[in-house]
């Protein structure tokens, strides 16, 4: 299985490297400044807010949002199918998705199966394809997340979401086809119960898991992909084949955001629940010192890396590599990000300086879809659509 994964990764790499060559140079730059409030060519627009009412039945609660986003959702799924058919010209892969996946929907825990069915019905798209779309995020997301504390003890949690690696490099436009199609699907969602906001999130229309969210006044949470030999593909395949004792990672983050009651409780749930694939959970609380990066294997917690203000660790930053190991040299977003934060210093932490860091290449790259800034104490979540005009590093 590991071989299969490595082989398919190599195949994909080979496929794109030729056309990427001219975009590969590092394109690193000095730490940006003055990028906030968002402006200029790296800012593509604000993100619309929707409300999802958790008092409604799971099948119904996404209808309004999906009726607005039907067309871009259909375009994205078509592009993914075209890619699948380019790699497997027999059409077999799409056939499996349409015929086999729907039979698995009933095995998803409440409320996810019903929500996905409701989304497929509202969009008028095949159930198997909507389920595949929900699985996709568990595999193709690369990111940068950070929680930083200022000198007054206030916490800031922010992230770039980079999505679409390997999903169709557009040679003419120097863009990732899927990343482009994804941007119109980015939404901010306010989840309410009894007319009260339970949590808020930056998400993708049609996706029921969570990658970025905040429980006002209590905690903030983001998830980053973690690559490992015992990786996501194996867990996903096992799940399809019937071994279902692990939880989808983004379902776990959704459950924690929806039903978690404190930083400590969420930390325990995120580190102890058995999951389908390795992941990083980046969690921020509501008081000084409350932030950590949880490095997860599928059935164990490998490490919890906490803020440590007395020792001078006033931020924790995670890209897609274990913090105690060096990142891959061709994908080092960590060093430039840390360089900018170190230059900023704890006394100058703010949405503006964090946004500057997240706007600096290669922390900002061709895959970057959105930037979210969260402040738990001020109850604010701001999110912006991003763009990285050429010349820009592809990932
Ligand atoms: C490529 O760029 C052109 C001009 O900006 C645009 O019209 C076209 O839709 C783009 N193609 C894709 C696949 O994004
Ligand atoms: C929520 O508020 C609306 C009007 O603002 C009201 O009609 C409705 O009954 C409320 N729902 C709940 C569950 O309190
Ligand atoms: C949160 O808890 C409620 C009540 O127990 C439950 O109905 C709901 O499905 C839970 N939400 C998630 C996402 O697990
Ligand atoms: C911080 O979160 C706890 C729950 O963990 C809550 O009881 C407390 O009121 C929160 N503090 C603030 C300042 O909101
Ligand atoms: C940033 O500062 C930390 C703490 O002083 C240090 O460990 C790290 O090496 C610095 N990183 C960079 C890239 O400057």
PDB file of N, CA, C and O and ligand atoms in Angstrom, residues 217 261-263 286, ligand 4:
ATOM      1  N   UNK A 217     -15.479  33.049  22.545  1.00  0.00           N
ATOM      2  CA  UNK A 217     -15.164  33.150  23.970  1.00  0.00           C
ATOM      3  C   UNK A 217     -14.487  31.928  24.556  1.00  0.00           C
ATOM      4  O   UNK A 217     -14.045  31.951  25.703  1.00  0.00           O
ATOM      5  N   UNK A 261     -16.830  22.065  25.180  1.00  0.00           N
ATOM      6  CA  UNK A 261     -17.232  23.105  26.127  1.00  0.00           C
ATOM      7  C   UNK A 261     -16.049  23.892  26.687  1.00  0.00           C
ATOM      8  O   UNK A 261     -16.241  24.925  27.306  1.00  0.00           O
ATOM      9  N   UNK A 262     -14.817  23.398  26.488  1.00  0.00           N
ATOM     10  CA  UNK A 262     -13.658  24.134  27.008  1.00  0.00           C
ATOM     11  C   UNK A 262     -12.408  23.771  26.211  1.00  0.00           C
ATOM     12  O   UNK A 262     -12.389  22.785  25.470  1.00  0.00           O
ATOM     13  N   UNK A 263     -11.376  24.580  26.402  1.00  0.00           N
ATOM     14  CA  UNK A 263     -10.079  24.312  25.774  1.00  0.00           C
ATOM     15  C   UNK A 263      -9.550  22.945  26.210  1.00  0.00           C
ATOM     16  O   UNK A 263      -9.157  22.128  25.372  1.00  0.00           O
ATOM     17  N   UNK A 286      -8.763  30.541  25.594  1.00  0.00           N
ATOM     18  CA  UNK A 286      -9.189  31.921  25.815  1.00  0.00           C
ATOM     19  C   UNK A 286      -8.376  32.644  26.878  1.00  0.00           C
ATOM     20  O   UNK A 286      -8.739  33.711  27.313  1.00  0.00           O
TER      21      UNK A 286
HETATM   22  C1  LIG B   4     -12.942  30.711  28.928  1.00  0.00           C
HETATM   23  O1  LIG B   4     -13.514  29.423  28.730  1.00  0.00           O
HETATM   24  C2  LIG B   4     -14.123  28.860  29.887  1.00  0.00           C
HETATM   25  C3  LIG B   4     -14.549  27.467  29.503  1.00  0.00           C
HETATM   26  O2  LIG B   4     -13.405  26.719  29.297  1.00  0.00           O
HETATM   27  C4  LIG B   4     -15.261  29.707  30.351  1.00  0.00           C
HETATM   28  O3  LIG B   4     -15.818  29.151  31.534  1.00  0.00           O
HETATM   29  C5  LIG B   4     -14.775  31.111  30.606  1.00  0.00           C
HETATM   30  O4  LIG B   4     -15.872  31.946  30.924  1.00  0.00           O
HETATM   31  C6  LIG B   4     -14.034  31.669  29.392  1.00  0.00           C
HETATM   32  N1  LIG B   4     -13.437  32.930  29.699  1.00  0.00           N
HETATM   33  C7  LIG B   4     -13.723  34.043  29.036  1.00  0.00           C
HETATM   34  C8  LIG B   4     -12.979  35.253  29.456  1.00  0.00           C
HETATM   35  O5  LIG B   4     -14.544  34.092  28.144  1.00  0.00           O
END
